[in-house]
Amino acid sequence: MTANAALKARRDRTIGPYSPLFYDEPLQFVRGSGVWLEEANGERYLDGYNNVPHVGHANGRVVAALAEQAATLNIHTRYLNERVVDYSERLLSTFAPRLDRILFGNSGSEANELALRIARQLTGSTGVIVSDYSYHGTTITLAELTTGLRTREPLGPHVRTLRIPDLDRDQRPEAEVLAETLAELDAAIASLLDEGYGVSASLFDPLFSTEGMPRVPEGLVAGIVERVRRAGGLVIADEVQSGFGRTGGWMWGHDFAGMTPDLVTMGKPMGNGHPMSAVVTSEAILDEFGSRNEFFNTFAGNPVSAAVGEAVLLEMEAEGLMDRAKRLGAEARAEFDRLAATHDFVRAAKGTGLFLGLDFAVDGVPAPELAKRVVEGMKARNVLISRIGRDESVLKVRPPLAFGEAELPILLGALTDSLSDI
Ligand SMILES: Cc1ncc(COP(=O)(O)O)c(C=O)c1O
């Protein structure tokens, strides 16, 4: 038995065999630096997948800030702390002026749970609209609206789902696809109103990451926002995957999508691996919620988290990571487009910034097995990527934002070779 197989057996006997692991033969990383990871066997892997280590694995600035603050003071949030306020101001300055208040949490799930709670209280309604292939977190509320992952809880009676169209798959005229989707939304809203749930919120990832980064019709996001607001609901943008410059050129996925939500939730990259999340909203919404609830979260937004979050923002700025994501993303996307055009089993290139994919299909039928072979082929070439989408047929290439010029040819070379194997 290999060392990794032995560790997996111990893991199965403790954590259990149900907690997912990537790859047919799972990897065990023992060290990380920048965009490189070292496996227990000493081999180096290029990280083309992980968005949590946003500014790079074991980033020096983040580690120093964490250690320095932890060695000075860490305390819950019921005392004044300048660093927490400094960080809040810095983070809020990246939003449109209307989004000027922040509530901290410890995970993306917590942030989405809180955003939904706020929306319920403000609207007096419980109805929620989500995409029909999405994931927003682990709580009961979120399990009842999970459509993109196996959950035992059935969809809540107050939940309606919307199929997000993909113009790379649907060959009909764009206007027809848009009209059909918005009519579906109208019907969903009408049914929530008819059954007395009302509309408290829509909850979407502005990039539709889990859905496989569909190419949506122009006007879809604006149409959703307009209809949800008209029905009295709030618009929540789940930026757990799409935020912090991922799209290249835009700090937030909702800016990329051209809309201003009522509530923005964020997590994963925010603390570069340190567990932290937030809900950003307006003064009016916070006043409504804050004045009616004694809301307090022990660990959320503590000084160490603030130091880490601040270091992430400073590092992004110092290294120009958003601009780099835009530049490298455009370069990579051009190559992905070329690969799509030259391989008949690749239907389309997907994504923007440093979140890219290739959608595999044979004779118009999604081909997840080919996507899986490429993911394993990349692994054999020591490059990490994964798959997404309702058919798991879309490659998920979403490296740390610290990904650099030197690494791009390595990733693209491994991808080209892995496609040639098929
Ligand atoms: C879009 C989105 N929202 C929310 C979550 C939940 O975040 P967390 O696992 O930090 O609770 C995830 C996690 O994968 C996610 O991808």
JSON list of C-alpha atoms and ligand atoms in Angstrom, two decimals, residues 107-110 112 135-138 205 210 238 240-241 268, ligand 1:
[
{"chain": "A", "resi": 107, "resn": "SER", "atom": "CA", "xyz": [-17.58, 31.08, 5.75]},
{"chain": "A", "resi": 108, "resn": "GLY", "atom": "CA", "xyz": [-19.41, 31.62, 2.50]},
{"chain": "A", "resi": 109, "resn": "SER", "atom": "CA", "xyz": [-22.30, 29.61, 3.91]},
{"chain": "A", "resi": 110, "resn": "GLU", "atom": "CA", "xyz": [-22.62, 31.94, 6.88]},
{"chain": "A", "resi": 112, "resn": "ASN", "atom": "CA", "xyz": [-25.35, 33.57, 2.37]},
{"chain": "A", "resi": 135, "resn": "TYR", "atom": "CA", "xyz": [-24.46, 25.80, -4.78]},
{"chain": "A", "resi": 136, "resn": "HIS", "atom": "CA", "xyz": [-24.47, 28.39, -2.00]},
{"chain": "A", "resi": 137, "resn": "GLY", "atom": "CA", "xyz": [-23.50, 26.53, 1.17]},
{"chain": "A", "resi": 138, "resn": "THR", "atom": "CA", "xyz": [-23.99, 24.02, 3.93]},
{"chain": "A", "resi": 205, "resn": "ASP", "atom": "CA", "xyz": [-23.39, 33.92, -8.64]},
{"chain": "A", "resi": 210, "resn": "THR", "atom": "CA", "xyz": [-21.15, 26.20, -10.75]},
{"chain": "A", "resi": 238, "resn": "ASP", "atom": "CA", "xyz": [-22.94, 35.44, -4.27]},
{"chain": "A", "resi": 240, "resn": "VAL", "atom": "CA", "xyz": [-17.73, 33.60, -3.13]},
{"chain": "A", "resi": 241, "resn": "GLN", "atom": "CA", "xyz": [-16.20, 32.51, -6.43]},
{"chain": "A", "resi": 268, "resn": "LYS", "atom": "CA", "xyz": [-13.08, 31.84, -0.15]},
{"chain": "B", "resi": 1, "resn": "LIG", "atom": "C1", "xyz": [-20.69, 30.18, -5.00]},
{"chain": "B", "resi": 1, "resn": "LIG", "atom": "C2", "xyz": [-20.50, 29.62, -3.64]},
{"chain": "B", "resi": 1, "resn": "LIG", "atom": "N1", "xyz": [-21.20, 30.12, -2.61]},
{"chain": "B", "resi": 1, "resn": "LIG", "atom": "C3", "xyz": [-21.06, 29.66, -1.35]},
{"chain": "B", "resi": 1, "resn": "LIG", "atom": "C4", "xyz": [-20.19, 28.64, -1.06]},
{"chain": "B", "resi": 1, "resn": "LIG", "atom": "C5", "xyz": [-20.06, 28.15, 0.36]},
{"chain": "B", "resi": 1, "resn": "LIG", "atom": "O1", "xyz": [-18.89, 28.64, 0.93]},
{"chain": "B", "resi": 1, "resn": "LIG", "atom": "P1", "xyz": [-18.24, 27.92, 2.20]},
{"chain": "B", "resi": 1, "resn": "LIG", "atom": "O2", "xyz": [-17.81, 26.55, 1.76]},
{"chain": "B", "resi": 1, "resn": "LIG", "atom": "O3", "xyz": [-17.10, 28.81, 2.59]},
{"chain": "B", "resi": 1, "resn": "LIG", "atom": "O4", "xyz": [-19.28, 27.87, 3.26]},
{"chain": "B", "resi": 1, "resn": "LIG", "atom": "C6", "xyz": [-19.43, 28.08, -2.09]},
{"chain": "B", "resi": 1, "resn": "LIG", "atom": "C7", "xyz": [-18.50, 26.98, -1.80]},
{"chain": "B", "resi": 1, "resn": "LIG", "atom": "O5", "xyz": [-18.05, 26.25, -2.65]},
{"chain": "B", "resi": 1, "resn": "LIG", "atom": "C8", "xyz": [-19.58, 28.58, -3.40]},
{"chain": "B", "resi": 1, "resn": "LIG", "atom": "O6", "xyz": [-18.87, 28.10, -4.43]}
]
